[in-house]
CSV table of C-alpha atoms in Angstrom, one decimal:
chain,number,residue,atom,x,y,z
A,1,MET,CA,-73.4,-63.3,50.1
A,2,THR,CA,-71.4,-65.9,52.1
A,3,LYS,CA,-73.9,-68.6,51.1
A,4,ASN,CA,-73.6,-67.7,47.4
A,5,LEU,CA,-69.8,-67.7,47.6
A,6,PHE,CA,-69.9,-71.2,49.2
A,7,LEU,CA,-72.1,-72.5,46.4
A,8,TYR,CA,-69.7,-71.1,43.8
A,9,ILE,CA,-66.7,-72.8,45.5
A,10,LEU,CA,-68.6,-76.1,45.5
A,11,LEU,CA,-69.5,-75.8,41.8
A,12,ILE,CA,-65.9,-75.0,40.8
A,13,THR,CA,-64.6,-77.9,42.9
A,14,ALA,CA,-67.1,-80.3,41.3
A,15,THR,CA,-66.2,-79.1,37.8
A,16,LEU,CA,-62.5,-79.5,38.4
A,17,SER,CA,-63.0,-82.9,39.8
A,18,SER,CA,-65.1,-83.9,36.8
A,19,CYS,CA,-62.4,-82.7,34.4
A,20,ARG,CA,-59.7,-84.6,36.3
A,21,LYS,CA,-61.8,-87.8,36.1
A,22,LYS,CA,-62.4,-87.3,32.4
A,23,ASP,CA,-58.7,-86.6,31.7
A,24,ASP,CA,-57.8,-89.6,33.8
A,25,PHE,CA,-60.2,-91.7,31.7
A,26,VAL,CA,-58.9,-90.4,28.3
A,27,PHE,CA,-55.2,-90.5,29.2
A,28,ASP,CA,-54.8,-93.7,31.1
A,29,GLN,CA,-51.1,-93.8,30.3
A,30,SER,CA,-48.3,-91.3,30.6
A,31,PRO,CA,-47.2,-89.4,27.5
A,32,ASP,CA,-44.0,-91.5,27.3
A,33,GLU,CA,-46.1,-94.7,27.5
A,34,ARG,CA,-48.4,-93.5,24.8
A,35,ILE,CA,-45.6,-92.6,22.4
A,36,ASN,CA,-43.7,-95.8,23.1
A,37,LYS,CA,-46.9,-97.7,22.3
A,38,THR,CA,-47.3,-95.8,19.0
A,39,LEU,CA,-43.7,-96.5,18.0
A,40,ALA,CA,-44.1,-100.2,18.9
A,41,GLU,CA,-47.2,-100.3,16.6
A,42,TYR,CA,-45.3,-98.7,13.7
A,43,SER,CA,-42.3,-101.1,14.3
A,44,SER,CA,-44.6,-104.1,14.3
A,45,ALA,CA,-46.1,-102.8,11.0
A,46,LEU,CA,-42.7,-102.3,9.3
A,47,THR,CA,-41.2,-105.6,10.4
A,48,GLY,CA,-44.4,-107.5,10.1
A,49,SER,CA,-44.9,-107.2,6.4
A,50,GLU,CA,-43.9,-110.7,5.3
A,51,TYR,CA,-42.6,-109.6,1.8
A,52,GLY,CA,-41.4,-106.1,2.7
A,53,TRP,CA,-42.5,-102.8,1.2
A,54,LYS,CA,-42.5,-101.1,-2.1
A,55,GLY,CA,-41.5,-97.5,-1.7
A,56,LEU,CA,-42.0,-94.3,-3.7
A,57,VAL,CA,-40.1,-91.2,-2.8
A,58,TYR,CA,-41.0,-87.8,-4.3
A,59,PRO,CA,-38.1,-85.4,-3.9
A,60,SER,CA,-39.3,-81.8,-3.4
A,61,GLY,CA,-36.8,-80.6,-6.0
A,62,ILE,CA,-38.7,-82.3,-8.8
A,63,PRO,CA,-42.4,-82.3,-7.7
A,64,GLY,CA,-44.5,-85.3,-8.9
A,65,THR,CA,-41.5,-87.4,-9.9
A,66,PRO,CA,-41.2,-90.6,-7.9
A,67,PHE,CA,-38.2,-92.8,-7.4
A,68,GLY,CA,-38.9,-96.5,-6.6
A,69,PHE,CA,-37.5,-98.5,-3.7
A,70,TYR,CA,-37.9,-101.8,-2.0
A,71,PHE,CA,-37.4,-102.2,1.7
A,72,LYS,CA,-37.3,-105.2,4.1
A,73,PHE,CA,-37.1,-104.1,7.7
A,74,ASP,CA,-36.0,-106.5,10.5
A,75,THR,CA,-36.4,-106.3,14.3
A,76,ALA,CA,-32.7,-105.5,14.8
A,77,ASN,CA,-33.0,-102.1,13.2
A,78,ARG,CA,-31.5,-103.1,9.9
A,79,VAL,CA,-33.1,-102.6,6.5
A,80,GLN,CA,-32.3,-104.2,3.2
A,81,MET,CA,-33.2,-102.1,0.1
A,82,PHE,CA,-33.1,-101.8,-3.6
A,83,SER,CA,-33.6,-98.6,-5.6
A,84,ASP,CA,-34.4,-97.8,-9.2
A,85,PHE,CA,-32.1,-94.7,-9.2
A,86,ASP,CA,-29.9,-96.6,-11.6
A,87,SER,CA,-29.4,-100.0,-13.1
A,88,LEU,CA,-26.9,-101.1,-10.4
A,89,SER,CA,-29.0,-100.2,-7.4
A,90,ALA,CA,-32.0,-101.8,-9.0
A,91,VAL,CA,-30.4,-105.3,-8.7
A,92,THR,CA,-27.8,-104.8,-5.9
A,93,VAL,CA,-29.2,-105.2,-2.3
A,94,LYS,CA,-27.8,-102.7,0.2
A,95,GLU,CA,-28.2,-103.0,4.0
A,96,SER,CA,-28.1,-100.1,6.4
A,97,SER,CA,-29.6,-99.1,9.7
A,98,TYR,CA,-32.9,-97.4,10.6
A,99,ARG,CA,-34.6,-96.1,13.7
A,100,LEU,CA,-38.1,-95.2,14.8
A,101,LYS,CA,-37.9,-92.2,17.1
A,102,ALA,CA,-40.3,-89.8,18.7
A,103,LEU,CA,-39.4,-86.3,17.5
A,104,GLN,CA,-42.2,-83.8,17.0
A,105,GLN,CA,-44.1,-86.8,15.9
A,106,PRO,CA,-43.2,-90.5,15.3
A,107,SER,CA,-40.5,-90.6,12.7
A,108,LEU,CA,-38.6,-93.1,10.6
A,109,LEU,CA,-34.9,-92.3,10.3
A,110,PHE,CA,-32.5,-93.9,7.8
A,111,ASP,CA,-29.4,-93.1,9.8
A,112,THR,CA,-26.5,-94.6,7.7
A,113,TYR,CA,-25.8,-93.8,4.1
A,114,SER,CA,-27.9,-95.9,1.8
A,115,TYR,CA,-29.8,-95.6,-1.6
A,116,ILE,CA,-32.3,-93.3,0.0
A,117,HIS,CA,-29.5,-90.8,0.8
A,118,VAL,CA,-28.5,-90.7,-2.9
A,119,LEU,CA,-31.5,-88.4,-3.7
A,120,CYS,CA,-30.4,-85.8,-1.1
A,121,ASP,CA,-26.6,-86.1,-1.5
A,122,PRO,CA,-25.3,-82.6,-1.5
A,123,ASP,CA,-22.8,-83.5,-4.3
A,124,GLY,CA,-24.9,-82.5,-7.3
A,125,SER,CA,-22.8,-84.8,-9.5
A,126,VAL,CA,-24.2,-87.8,-7.7
A,127,ASN,CA,-27.8,-87.2,-8.5
A,128,GLY,CA,-27.9,-84.3,-11.0
A,129,GLY,CA,-29.4,-82.0,-8.4
A,130,VAL,CA,-28.3,-78.7,-6.8
A,131,TYR,CA,-24.9,-78.6,-5.2
A,132,GLY,CA,-25.4,-78.4,-1.4
A,133,GLN,CA,-29.0,-79.8,-1.6
A,134,GLY,CA,-29.2,-82.6,-4.2
A,135,LEU,CA,-32.8,-83.2,-5.3
A,136,TYR,CA,-34.2,-81.7,-2.1
A,137,SER,CA,-35.2,-85.1,-0.8
A,138,ASP,CA,-35.0,-86.5,2.8
A,139,PHE,CA,-33.7,-89.4,4.8
A,140,GLU,CA,-35.7,-88.6,8.0
A,141,PHE,CA,-39.4,-88.9,7.6
A,142,ALA,CA,-42.3,-88.1,9.9
A,143,ILE,CA,-44.9,-90.8,9.9
A,144,ASP,CA,-48.3,-89.4,8.9
A,145,GLY,CA,-50.2,-92.6,9.5
A,146,ILE,CA,-51.0,-96.1,8.3
A,147,TYR,CA,-53.9,-96.4,5.8
A,148,GLY,CA,-54.6,-100.1,5.0
A,149,ASP,CA,-51.5,-101.5,3.4
A,150,THR,CA,-49.9,-98.1,2.9
A,151,ILE,CA,-47.8,-95.9,5.2
A,152,LYS,CA,-47.6,-92.2,4.4
A,153,LEU,CA,-44.5,-90.2,5.2
A,154,THR,CA,-43.3,-86.6,5.0
A,155,GLY,CA,-39.6,-85.5,4.9
A,156,ARG,CA,-38.6,-83.6,8.0
A,157,LEU,CA,-36.2,-81.2,6.3
A,158,HIS,CA,-37.5,-80.7,2.7
A,159,GLY,CA,-41.0,-81.9,3.0
A,160,SER,CA,-40.6,-84.6,0.3
A,161,LYS,CA,-43.4,-87.1,0.2
A,162,ALA,CA,-43.0,-90.9,0.4
A,163,LEU,CA,-45.3,-93.9,0.4
A,164,LEU,CA,-44.6,-97.5,1.6
A,165,VAL,CA,-47.0,-100.1,0.2
A,166,LYS,CA,-46.9,-103.8,1.3
A,167,ALA,CA,-45.1,-105.8,-1.4
A,168,THR,CA,-46.4,-109.1,-2.7
A,169,SER,CA,-44.4,-112.3,-2.8
A,170,GLN,CA,-43.8,-112.0,-6.5
A,171,GLU,CA,-42.6,-108.4,-6.2
A,172,ALA,CA,-40.1,-109.3,-3.5
A,173,GLN,CA,-38.9,-112.2,-5.5
A,174,ASP,CA,-38.4,-110.1,-8.6
A,175,TYR,CA,-36.1,-107.8,-6.6
A,176,TYR,CA,-34.0,-110.5,-5.0
A,177,GLU,CA,-33.8,-112.5,-8.2
A,178,LYS,CA,-32.7,-109.4,-10.1
A,179,LYS,CA,-35.7,-109.5,-12.4
A,180,ARG,CA,-35.8,-105.9,-13.1
A,181,ASN,CA,-36.6,-104.6,-16.6
A,182,TRP,CA,-34.2,-101.6,-17.2
A,183,GLU,CA,-34.6,-101.6,-21.0
A,184,PHE,CA,-36.4,-98.2,-21.1
A,185,ASN,CA,-33.1,-96.7,-19.9
A,186,ASN,CA,-31.8,-97.3,-23.4
A,187,ILE,CA,-34.0,-94.4,-24.7
A,188,SER,CA,-30.7,-92.4,-24.7
A,189,ARG,CA,-29.1,-94.9,-27.1
A,190,PHE,CA,-31.2,-93.8,-30.1
A,191,LEU,CA,-28.9,-92.2,-32.6
A,192,THR,CA,-31.6,-89.7,-33.7
A,193,TYR,CA,-32.8,-87.0,-31.4
A,194,PHE,CA,-36.5,-87.4,-32.3
A,195,LYS,CA,-38.4,-90.5,-31.2
A,196,GLN,CA,-41.9,-91.5,-32.2
A,197,LEU,CA,-44.3,-93.7,-30.2
A,198,THR,CA,-46.8,-95.8,-32.1
A,199,ALA,CA,-49.5,-97.3,-29.9
A,200,GLY,CA,-53.2,-98.2,-30.4
A,201,GLY,CA,-53.1,-96.9,-34.0
A,202,SER,CA,-51.9,-93.4,-32.9
A,203,LYS,CA,-48.6,-91.7,-33.2
A,204,TYR,CA,-46.9,-89.3,-30.8
A,205,ASP,CA,-43.7,-87.4,-30.6
A,206,MET,CA,-41.9,-88.3,-27.4
A,207,TYR,CA,-39.3,-86.2,-25.5
A,208,VAL,CA,-37.8,-88.0,-22.5
A,209,ASN,CA,-35.8,-86.3,-19.7
A,210,LYS,CA,-34.0,-89.3,-18.1
A,211,LEU,CA,-32.4,-87.2,-15.3
A,212,TYR,CA,-35.8,-85.9,-14.0
A,213,ARG,CA,-37.8,-88.9,-15.3
A,214,GLN,CA,-40.2,-86.9,-17.3
A,215,ILE,CA,-41.9,-87.7,-20.7
A,216,GLN,CA,-43.6,-85.2,-22.9
A,217,PHE,CA,-46.0,-86.5,-25.6
A,218,VAL,CA,-47.0,-84.3,-28.5
A,219,TRP,CA,-49.7,-85.3,-31.1
A,220,ASN,CA,-51.9,-83.7,-33.7
A,221,THR,CA,-55.6,-83.3,-33.6
A,222,ALA,CA,-58.3,-81.5,-35.7
A,223,GLU,CA,-58.0,-78.6,-33.3
A,224,GLY,CA,-54.2,-78.5,-33.6
A,225,ALA,CA,-51.2,-79.7,-31.6
A,226,LYS,CA,-51.8,-81.2,-28.1
A,227,SER,CA,-49.1,-82.1,-25.5
A,228,PHE,CA,-49.0,-83.9,-22.2
A,229,SER,CA,-46.2,-84.3,-19.7
A,230,THR,CA,-45.9,-86.7,-16.9
A,231,PRO,CA,-43.2,-88.2,-14.6
A,232,TYR,CA,-42.5,-91.9,-14.9
A,233,TYR,CA,-41.0,-94.6,-12.7
A,234,TYR,CA,-39.6,-98.1,-13.3
A,235,THR,CA,-41.5,-101.2,-12.6
A,236,SER,CA,-40.5,-104.9,-12.7
A,237,ASN,CA,-41.2,-105.2,-16.4
A,238,GLY,CA,-41.0,-101.6,-17.8
A,239,ILE,CA,-42.2,-98.2,-16.7
A,240,ALA,CA,-45.4,-96.7,-15.3
A,241,LEU,CA,-46.6,-93.2,-16.0
A,242,THR,CA,-47.4,-91.2,-12.8
A,243,SER,CA,-50.4,-89.7,-14.7
A,244,PRO,CA,-51.8,-91.7,-17.6
A,245,LEU,CA,-51.8,-90.2,-21.1
A,246,ASN,CA,-55.4,-89.8,-22.3
A,247,ASP,CA,-55.9,-88.3,-25.8
A,248,GLY,CA,-59.6,-89.0,-26.1
A,249,LYS,CA,-58.9,-92.2,-28.0
A,250,GLN,CA,-57.0,-94.2,-25.5
A,251,SER,CA,-55.4,-94.1,-22.1
A,252,ILE,CA,-51.8,-95.1,-21.7
A,253,SER,CA,-50.5,-95.8,-18.2
A,254,ALA,CA,-47.5,-98.1,-18.7
A,255,PHE,CA,-45.0,-99.6,-21.1
A,256,GLU,CA,-44.7,-103.3,-20.3
A,257,ASN,CA,-42.3,-106.0,-21.4
A,258,VAL,CA,-39.9,-103.4,-22.8
A,259,ILE,CA,-37.2,-104.7,-25.2
A,260,TRP,CA,-34.5,-102.5,-26.8
A,261,ASP,CA,-33.4,-103.4,-30.3
A,262,ALA,CA,-30.0,-101.6,-30.7
A,263,ALA,CA,-29.5,-102.8,-34.3
A,264,GLY,CA,-32.9,-101.8,-35.4
A,265,GLN,CA,-32.9,-98.6,-33.4
A,266,SER,CA,-36.3,-99.3,-31.9
A,267,MET,CA,-38.0,-100.1,-28.6
A,268,LYS,CA,-40.8,-102.7,-28.5
A,269,PHE,CA,-43.3,-103.2,-25.6
A,270,LYS,CA,-46.9,-103.7,-24.7
A,271,VAL,CA,-49.4,-100.9,-24.1
A,272,ASN,CA,-52.8,-102.1,-22.8
A,273,GLY,CA,-51.8,-105.6,-23.9
A,274,ALA,CA,-51.1,-104.7,-27.5
A,275,ASP,CA,-47.8,-104.2,-29.4
A,276,ALA,CA,-46.3,-100.7,-29.4
A,277,THR,CA,-43.0,-99.3,-30.6
A,278,ILE,CA,-40.7,-96.3,-30.2
A,279,THR,CA,-38.7,-95.6,-33.3
A,280,GLY,CA,-36.1,-93.0,-34.2
A,281,VAL,CA,-37.2,-90.4,-36.8
A,282,ILE,CA,-35.4,-87.5,-38.4
A,283,LYS,CA,-38.4,-85.1,-38.2
A,284,PRO,CA,-41.0,-84.7,-35.6
A,285,LEU,CA,-44.7,-85.0,-36.3
A,286,LEU,CA,-45.1,-81.4,-35.3
A,287,VAL,CA,-42.3,-78.8,-35.8
A,288,ASP,CA,-42.4,-75.9,-33.5
A,289,ALA,CA,-42.2,-73.2,-36.2
A,290,THR,CA,-41.4,-70.3,-33.8
A,291,ALA,CA,-39.0,-72.1,-31.4
A,292,GLY,CA,-35.9,-70.9,-33.2
A,293,SER,CA,-36.9,-67.2,-33.2
A,294,ARG,CA,-38.0,-67.4,-29.6
A,295,TRP,CA,-34.6,-68.8,-28.7
A,296,TRP,CA,-32.7,-66.1,-30.6
A,297,ASN,CA,-34.9,-63.2,-29.3
A,298,ALA,CA,-34.8,-64.3,-25.7
A,299,ALA,CA,-31.0,-63.7,-25.6
A,300,ALA,CA,-31.0,-60.8,-28.0
A,301,ASN,CA,-33.6,-58.8,-26.1
A,302,ALA,CA,-31.8,-59.4,-22.8
A,303,GLY,CA,-28.4,-58.5,-24.2
A,304,SER,CA,-27.4,-62.0,-23.1
A,305,TYR,CA,-26.2,-65.3,-24.5
A,306,TRP,CA,-26.9,-69.1,-24.5
A,307,VAL,CA,-24.5,-71.5,-22.9
A,308,SER,CA,-23.6,-75.1,-23.4
A,309,THR,CA,-21.1,-77.0,-21.3
A,310,SER,CA,-21.2,-80.2,-23.3
A,311,GLY,CA,-20.9,-79.2,-26.9
A,312,PHE,CA,-22.3,-81.1,-29.8
A,313,HIS,CA,-23.6,-84.6,-29.5
A,314,VAL,CA,-23.0,-86.4,-32.8
A,315,ASP,CA,-23.8,-90.0,-33.9
A,316,GLY,CA,-24.2,-91.2,-30.3
A,317,VAL,CA,-21.1,-89.5,-29.0
A,318,ASP,CA,-21.3,-86.7,-26.3
A,319,ASP,CA,-19.0,-83.8,-26.9
A,320,ALA,CA,-18.1,-85.2,-30.3
A,321,TYR,CA,-15.7,-82.4,-31.1
A,322,GLY,CA,-13.9,-82.5,-27.7
A,323,VAL,CA,-14.4,-78.9,-26.5
A,324,ASN,CA,-14.0,-80.1,-22.9
A,325,ARG,CA,-10.5,-81.2,-23.8
A,326,ILE,CA,-9.4,-77.8,-24.9
A,327,SER,CA,-7.0,-76.2,-22.4
A,328,GLY,CA,-8.9,-73.8,-20.1
A,329,PHE,CA,-12.3,-74.7,-21.6
A,330,GLN,CA,-15.2,-73.2,-19.6
A,331,PHE,CA,-18.2,-73.3,-21.9
A,332,MET,CA,-19.5,-72.7,-25.4
A,333,PHE,CA,-21.9,-69.9,-26.0
A,334,TYR,CA,-24.1,-68.4,-28.7
A,335,TYR,CA,-24.3,-64.6,-28.5
A,336,PRO,CA,-26.8,-62.7,-30.8
A,337,ASN,CA,-25.4,-59.5,-32.2
A,338,PHE,CA,-22.0,-60.2,-30.8
A,339,ASN,CA,-20.1,-57.8,-33.1
A,340,SER,CA,-20.7,-55.9,-36.4
A,341,GLY,CA,-24.2,-57.4,-36.9
A,342,TYR,CA,-22.9,-61.0,-36.6
A,343,ASP,CA,-23.6,-63.6,-33.9
A,344,ALA,CA,-20.9,-65.6,-32.2
A,345,GLY,CA,-21.1,-69.3,-31.8
A,346,ALA,CA,-18.0,-69.3,-29.7
A,347,ILE,CA,-15.8,-71.3,-27.3
A,348,PHE,CA,-14.8,-69.6,-24.1
A,349,THR,CA,-11.4,-70.5,-22.5
A,350,SER,CA,-9.0,-67.8,-21.3
A,351,ALA,CA,-9.9,-66.1,-24.6
A,352,THR,CA,-12.9,-66.2,-26.9
A,353,PHE,CA,-12.9,-67.7,-30.4
A,354,GLY,CA,-15.5,-69.1,-32.8
A,355,PRO,CA,-17.4,-68.7,-36.0
A,356,ALA,CA,-19.1,-65.4,-36.9
A,357,LEU,CA,-22.7,-66.4,-37.8
A,358,LYS,CA,-25.8,-65.0,-39.5
A,359,PRO,CA,-29.0,-66.9,-38.8
A,360,LYS,CA,-32.0,-67.1,-41.2
A,361,PHE,CA,-35.4,-68.1,-39.7
A,362,ASN,CA,-37.5,-70.0,-42.2
A,363,THR,CA,-41.3,-70.3,-42.1
A,364,ASN,CA,-41.1,-74.1,-41.9
A,365,GLY,CA,-39.4,-73.8,-38.4
A,366,THR,CA,-35.8,-74.4,-39.5
A,367,VAL,CA,-33.0,-72.0,-38.8
A,368,VAL,CA,-30.0,-71.9,-41.2
A,369,PHE,CA,-26.7,-70.4,-40.2
A,370,SER,CA,-24.2,-68.9,-42.6
A,371,ALA,CA,-20.6,-68.5,-41.4
A,372,ALA,CA,-18.6,-65.4,-42.3
A,373,GLY,CA,-15.2,-65.8,-40.8
A,374,THR,CA,-14.3,-66.2,-37.1
A,375,PHE,CA,-13.8,-64.3,-34.0
A,376,GLY,CA,-10.6,-64.5,-32.0
A,377,THR,CA,-7.7,-66.9,-32.4
A,378,ALA,CA,-8.1,-70.6,-31.6
A,379,PRO,CA,-5.4,-72.2,-29.5
A,380,THR,CA,-3.4,-75.1,-31.0
A,381,ASP,CA,-5.6,-77.7,-29.2
A,382,GLY,CA,-8.8,-75.9,-30.2
A,383,ALA,CA,-8.3,-75.5,-34.0
A,384,THR,CA,-9.8,-78.8,-35.0
A,385,ALA,CA,-12.8,-78.3,-32.7
A,386,LEU,CA,-13.4,-74.8,-34.2
A,387,ALA,CA,-13.3,-76.2,-37.7
A,388,ASN,CA,-15.8,-79.0,-36.9
A,389,ILE,CA,-18.1,-76.6,-35.1
A,390,THR,CA,-18.1,-74.1,-38.0
A,391,THR,CA,-18.9,-76.9,-40.4
A,392,LYS,CA,-21.7,-78.2,-38.3
A,393,PHE,CA,-23.3,-74.7,-37.9
A,394,SER,CA,-23.0,-74.3,-41.7
A,395,GLU,CA,-25.1,-77.3,-42.7
A,396,THR,CA,-27.3,-76.1,-45.5
A,397,ALA,CA,-30.4,-77.9,-44.2
A,398,GLY,CA,-30.1,-76.0,-40.9
A,399,PHE,CA,-31.6,-76.9,-37.5
A,400,TYR,CA,-34.8,-77.5,-35.7
A,401,PHE,CA,-35.2,-76.0,-32.2
A,402,VAL,CA,-37.0,-77.7,-29.4
A,403,GLN,CA,-37.9,-75.8,-26.2
A,404,THR,CA,-37.2,-78.2,-23.3
A,405,GLY,CA,-37.9,-75.8,-20.4
A,406,ASN,CA,-38.4,-72.1,-19.5
A,407,TYR,CA,-34.7,-71.4,-20.1
A,408,THR,CA,-33.5,-74.3,-22.2
A,409,TYR,CA,-33.6,-75.3,-25.9
A,410,ASP,CA,-32.1,-78.1,-27.9
A,411,MET,CA,-30.8,-77.4,-31.4
A,412,VAL,CA,-31.1,-80.4,-33.7
A,413,ASN,CA,-29.7,-80.7,-37.2
A,414,VAL,CA,-32.3,-81.2,-39.9
A,415,LYS,CA,-30.3,-83.4,-42.2
A,416,ASP,CA,-30.4,-86.6,-40.1
A,417,ALA,CA,-31.3,-85.5,-36.5
A,418,ARG,CA,-28.2,-87.2,-35.3
A,419,SER,CA,-26.4,-84.1,-34.1
A,420,TRP,CA,-27.7,-81.7,-31.5
A,421,ILE,CA,-26.5,-79.3,-28.8
A,422,SER,CA,-28.4,-78.2,-25.6
A,423,TRP,CA,-28.5,-74.5,-24.7
A,424,ASN,CA,-29.4,-72.9,-21.4
A,425,ASN,CA,-29.6,-69.3,-20.2
């Protein structure tokens, strides 16, 4: 018994000794030494890229939509950057500080306010995001690793994704010499709501959300209507689609050498090296014949109403009838079955006033409204707006409806597609 016990003790001692030797061999540095070495390697990579880095940041609040950046890191913990968030930040260099720090894992921190902070600014008016959260982006990123010429990052608070890719000499030069093509941003300057893309012998309806950088393409096939949506981001000479459009006839991944023609109301560019155009049209290739009734029924069935805070856009002018200038204005609303079998297309201030409306849903997808008097009494500074809104609703050609989201619709006048209002619920 004693002999066996002695042998067991020898075996355990030898095993522990072996483990210590193996651990000593694997970890020949202390944890602090190892993490400092890793941070030094990342620092060398960031500052060692001769022409800086192209960056793509994907805010968690709008999955799949990238915002483009350019970064040039120096060894004094300063970084120069550009951003394609808007036309000013795309051509104006901004310098701020950064740090590499060991948190739960090696991390890259942008620790003074810069373009990258704009995406997560809690003031929703800055980026169009949620008040208190912005676009759910980040300015502190865990470093997931280096893969060739690419560094992958994950935001520490919201989990937004980011990529840094080594820039070329020409790409860096384009930024510093302000050679950025921002012409696609003029997509909002078309006077007509509907835009049509012609490329490679095919035509597509195009619906662009500039705020969230999304494009929806709609086209006709022998099997019926097809649609495809993708985020986009700006490049040095136009835009790139995050996911290419492939309709079975061609693949479109970018609009290059974009030129806006304000007088001709068209946008010209290259697709796959060939000429392509976007033109304003008064009728889409494909009318959503049931959009109007879906819009009306969604509110009517819920006993609810649709809201607009910006009023009618007319001939290139937002809030053309000045509802936001009416004393106490809060919002416009459309309320099905508001009273006595009539709907209300009303303005809400401290009181409610507006036209009493009766909609007619036509089989061709148009909705025509007839006015039968008004609800409430308009204040002195709201009388003109009420008259203009009543006249607009009463256009005999009516309106097309375009569903832009789960709870949002645009109502576009049929006569010339130069007037529209956006409703949300």
